[in-house]
Amino acid sequence: MTTAPHSLQTLREETILKILAEGEWIGADTVPADVAGWQQRGWIFGVEAEGHLYYARYQFDDRGQPLPIIKEILAELGHTTDPWAIAAWFHFPNGWLVEDGCTAPIAPRDALDHHVAVVDAARRFRGTFEA
């Protein structure tokens, strides 16, 4: 069975709206001036919605600097032409990430303090999505 292109586009749009609504995003106008360079160097990622650039808050420390683990994760995920695929990977629960004492998977954005596990989850995911 195949899914109609219209249905895929609708699902994509619904997913993007969910990610935006459930996440904490920073507009390009409120991030440090270095953000474009950070993105170009693969230290962070950004997404575009309605003509505006946004960056997930979890990519930055309390001083507004990029978390080093984001660069490692992005390198493991590999290149994609669709930053929303990256945003979705960070946003939704990942079967490779489970907190101690729990059985339900957690989202990579909530596991950034579990360095080895989250980088390994990114490594396992590499090449399994099409942008």
PDB file of C-alpha atoms in Angstrom:
ATOM      1  CA  MET A   1       0.000   0.000   0.000  1.00  0.00           C
ATOM      2  CA  THR A   2       1.290   3.488  -0.822  1.00  0.00           C
ATOM      3  CA  THR A   3       0.425   6.801   0.740  1.00  0.00           C
ATOM      4  CA  ALA A   4      -0.782   9.597  -1.490  1.00  0.00           C
ATOM      5  CA  PRO A   5       1.627  12.554  -1.784  1.00  0.00           C
ATOM      6  CA  HIS A   6      -1.081  14.867  -0.404  1.00  0.00           C
ATOM      7  CA  SER A   7      -1.403  12.698   2.700  1.00  0.00           C
ATOM      8  CA  LEU A   8       2.370  12.691   3.209  1.00  0.00           C
ATOM      9  CA  GLN A   9       2.488  16.479   2.957  1.00  0.00           C
ATOM     10  CA  THR A  10      -0.383  16.776   5.439  1.00  0.00           C
ATOM     11  CA  LEU A  11       1.376  14.434   7.881  1.00  0.00           C
ATOM     12  CA  ARG A  12       4.589  16.419   7.497  1.00  0.00           C
ATOM     13  CA  GLU A  13       2.806  19.700   8.213  1.00  0.00           C
ATOM     14  CA  GLU A  14       1.068  18.211  11.260  1.00  0.00           C
ATOM     15  CA  THR A  15       4.400  16.899  12.557  1.00  0.00           C
ATOM     16  CA  ILE A  16       6.055  20.301  12.119  1.00  0.00           C
ATOM     17  CA  LEU A  17       3.204  22.030  13.968  1.00  0.00           C
ATOM     18  CA  LYS A  18       3.475  19.496  16.802  1.00  0.00           C
ATOM     19  CA  ILE A  19       7.240  19.982  17.099  1.00  0.00           C
ATOM     20  CA  LEU A  20       6.842  23.764  17.167  1.00  0.00           C
ATOM     21  CA  ALA A  21       4.000  23.670  19.691  1.00  0.00           C
ATOM     22  CA  GLU A  22       5.663  21.234  22.085  1.00  0.00           C
ATOM     23  CA  GLY A  23       9.195  22.577  21.907  1.00  0.00           C
ATOM     24  CA  GLU A  24      10.921  25.681  23.196  1.00  0.00           C
ATOM     25  CA  TRP A  25      12.168  27.634  20.185  1.00  0.00           C
ATOM     26  CA  ILE A  26      14.254  30.790  19.957  1.00  0.00           C
ATOM     27  CA  GLY A  27      13.821  33.137  17.036  1.00  0.00           C
ATOM     28  CA  ALA A  28      16.878  34.083  15.008  1.00  0.00           C
ATOM     29  CA  ASP A  29      16.423  37.669  16.188  1.00  0.00           C
ATOM     30  CA  THR A  30      17.039  36.696  19.844  1.00  0.00           C
ATOM     31  CA  VAL A  31      20.037  34.374  19.532  1.00  0.00           C
ATOM     32  CA  PRO A  32      23.712  35.393  19.598  1.00  0.00           C
ATOM     33  CA  ALA A  33      25.129  36.917  16.428  1.00  0.00           C
ATOM     34  CA  ASP A  34      27.401  33.885  15.989  1.00  0.00           C
ATOM     35  CA  VAL A  35      24.450  31.555  15.384  1.00  0.00           C
ATOM     36  CA  ALA A  36      24.807  31.530  11.576  1.00  0.00           C
ATOM     37  CA  GLY A  37      28.450  30.494  11.879  1.00  0.00           C
ATOM     38  CA  TRP A  38      27.611  27.861  14.469  1.00  0.00           C
ATOM     39  CA  GLN A  39      24.993  26.412  12.164  1.00  0.00           C
ATOM     40  CA  GLN A  40      27.338  26.488   9.179  1.00  0.00           C
ATOM     41  CA  ARG A  41      30.005  24.633  11.194  1.00  0.00           C
ATOM     42  CA  GLY A  42      27.496  21.968  12.255  1.00  0.00           C
ATOM     43  CA  TRP A  43      27.422  22.949  15.921  1.00  0.00           C
ATOM     44  CA  ILE A  44      23.640  23.535  15.930  1.00  0.00           C
ATOM     45  CA  PHE A  45      20.682  23.241  13.589  1.00  0.00           C
ATOM     46  CA  GLY A  46      17.865  25.607  12.766  1.00  0.00           C
ATOM     47  CA  VAL A  47      14.476  25.246  11.119  1.00  0.00           C
ATOM     48  CA  GLU A  48      12.376  27.600   9.054  1.00  0.00           C
ATOM     49  CA  ALA A  49       8.672  28.153   9.629  1.00  0.00           C
ATOM     50  CA  GLU A  50       6.559  30.833   7.986  1.00  0.00           C
ATOM     51  CA  GLY A  51       9.646  32.619   6.721  1.00  0.00           C
ATOM     52  CA  HIS A  52      11.370  32.815  10.122  1.00  0.00           C
ATOM     53  CA  LEU A  53      14.383  30.892  11.437  1.00  0.00           C
ATOM     54  CA  TYR A  54      14.092  29.124  14.774  1.00  0.00           C
ATOM     55  CA  TYR A  55      16.562  27.271  16.980  1.00  0.00           C
ATOM     56  CA  ALA A  56      15.667  24.684  19.600  1.00  0.00           C
ATOM     57  CA  ARG A  57      16.476  26.042  23.068  1.00  0.00           C
ATOM     58  CA  TYR A  58      17.936  22.718  24.211  1.00  0.00           C
ATOM     59  CA  GLN A  59      20.930  23.280  21.902  1.00  0.00           C
ATOM     60  CA  PHE A  60      22.272  26.088  24.114  1.00  0.00           C
ATOM     61  CA  ASP A  61      23.631  26.366  27.636  1.00  0.00           C
ATOM     62  CA  ASP A  62      22.522  29.032  30.118  1.00  0.00           C
ATOM     63  CA  ARG A  63      24.961  31.547  28.593  1.00  0.00           C
ATOM     64  CA  GLY A  64      23.558  31.009  25.089  1.00  0.00           C
ATOM     65  CA  GLN A  65      26.532  28.987  23.871  1.00  0.00           C
ATOM     66  CA  PRO A  66      26.009  25.794  21.838  1.00  0.00           C
ATOM     67  CA  LEU A  67      26.207  22.545  23.778  1.00  0.00           C
ATOM     68  CA  PRO A  68      29.146  20.484  22.450  1.00  0.00           C
ATOM     69  CA  ILE A  69      27.030  17.322  22.407  1.00  0.00           C
ATOM     70  CA  ILE A  70      24.783  18.789  19.694  1.00  0.00           C
ATOM     71  CA  LYS A  71      27.720  18.930  17.283  1.00  0.00           C
ATOM     72  CA  GLU A  72      28.548  15.289  18.041  1.00  0.00           C
ATOM     73  CA  ILE A  73      24.952  14.207  17.518  1.00  0.00           C
ATOM     74  CA  LEU A  74      24.607  16.130  14.259  1.00  0.00           C
ATOM     75  CA  ALA A  75      27.819  14.544  12.982  1.00  0.00           C
ATOM     76  CA  GLU A  76      26.486  11.084  13.812  1.00  0.00           C
ATOM     77  CA  LEU A  77      23.113  11.746  12.197  1.00  0.00           C
ATOM     78  CA  GLY A  78      24.872  12.678   8.985  1.00  0.00           C
ATOM     79  CA  HIS A  79      23.877  15.138   6.309  1.00  0.00           C
ATOM     80  CA  THR A  80      20.244  15.810   5.515  1.00  0.00           C
ATOM     81  CA  THR A  81      18.704  18.515   3.396  1.00  0.00           C
ATOM     82  CA  ASP A  82      15.698  18.636   5.733  1.00  0.00           C
ATOM     83  CA  PRO A  83      16.342  20.219   9.133  1.00  0.00           C
ATOM     84  CA  TRP A  84      12.843  19.184  10.208  1.00  0.00           C
ATOM     85  CA  ALA A  85      13.996  15.550  10.060  1.00  0.00           C
ATOM     86  CA  ILE A  86      16.672  16.467  12.609  1.00  0.00           C
ATOM     87  CA  ALA A  87      14.156  18.362  14.746  1.00  0.00           C
ATOM     88  CA  ALA A  88      11.843  15.330  14.687  1.00  0.00           C
ATOM     89  CA  TRP A  89      14.690  13.017  15.732  1.00  0.00           C
ATOM     90  CA  PHE A  90      15.423  15.186  18.768  1.00  0.00           C
ATOM     91  CA  HIS A  91      11.742  15.717  19.609  1.00  0.00           C
ATOM     92  CA  PHE A  92      10.109  12.293  19.578  1.00  0.00           C
ATOM     93  CA  PRO A  93      10.846   9.354  21.911  1.00  0.00           C
ATOM     94  CA  ASN A  94      13.655   7.103  20.724  1.00  0.00           C
ATOM     95  CA  GLY A  95      13.641   3.370  21.417  1.00  0.00           C
ATOM     96  CA  TRP A  96      17.400   3.417  22.065  1.00  0.00           C
ATOM     97  CA  LEU A  97      16.956   5.873  24.946  1.00  0.00           C
ATOM     98  CA  VAL A  98      15.342   4.684  28.160  1.00  0.00           C
ATOM     99  CA  GLU A  99      15.935   6.210  31.596  1.00  0.00           C
ATOM    100  CA  ASP A 100      17.087   3.923  34.392  1.00  0.00           C
ATOM    101  CA  GLY A 101      14.136   2.273  36.091  1.00  0.00           C
ATOM    102  CA  CYS A 102      11.715   3.082  33.260  1.00  0.00           C
ATOM    103  CA  THR A 103      10.522   1.139  30.259  1.00  0.00           C
ATOM    104  CA  ALA A 104       9.192   3.993  28.125  1.00  0.00           C
ATOM    105  CA  PRO A 105      11.598   5.572  25.645  1.00  0.00           C
ATOM    106  CA  ILE A 106      12.499   9.239  25.980  1.00  0.00           C
ATOM    107  CA  ALA A 107      13.226  11.907  23.409  1.00  0.00           C
ATOM    108  CA  PRO A 108      16.865  12.684  22.635  1.00  0.00           C
ATOM    109  CA  ARG A 109      16.296  16.333  23.638  1.00  0.00           C
ATOM    110  CA  ASP A 110      15.517  15.037  27.142  1.00  0.00           C
ATOM    111  CA  ALA A 111      18.582  12.763  27.218  1.00  0.00           C
ATOM    112  CA  LEU A 112      21.371  15.222  26.417  1.00  0.00           C
ATOM    113  CA  ASP A 113      22.923  14.604  29.834  1.00  0.00           C
ATOM    114  CA  HIS A 114      23.311  10.904  28.908  1.00  0.00           C
ATOM    115  CA  HIS A 115      26.182  11.577  26.528  1.00  0.00           C
ATOM    116  CA  VAL A 116      27.169   8.061  25.479  1.00  0.00           C
ATOM    117  CA  ALA A 117      23.591   6.819  25.070  1.00  0.00           C
ATOM    118  CA  VAL A 118      22.316   9.751  23.030  1.00  0.00           C
ATOM    119  CA  VAL A 119      25.334   9.819  20.702  1.00  0.00           C
ATOM    120  CA  ASP A 120      24.965   6.057  20.240  1.00  0.00           C
ATOM    121  CA  ALA A 121      21.259   6.509  19.425  1.00  0.00           C
ATOM    122  CA  ALA A 122      22.213   9.051  16.755  1.00  0.00           C
ATOM    123  CA  ARG A 123      24.816   6.662  15.352  1.00  0.00           C
ATOM    124  CA  ARG A 124      22.229   3.878  15.147  1.00  0.00           C
ATOM    125  CA  PHE A 125      19.791   6.219  13.401  1.00  0.00           C
ATOM    126  CA  ARG A 126      22.228   7.410  10.732  1.00  0.00           C
ATOM    127  CA  GLY A 127      20.963   6.764   7.260  1.00  0.00           C
ATOM    128  CA  THR A 128      17.588   5.426   8.343  1.00  0.00           C
ATOM    129  CA  PHE A 129      15.617   8.472   7.253  1.00  0.00           C
ATOM    130  CA  GLU A 130      15.072  10.176   3.955  1.00  0.00           C
ATOM    131  CA  ALA A 131      14.777  13.909   3.892  1.00  0.00           C
TER     132      ALA A 131
END
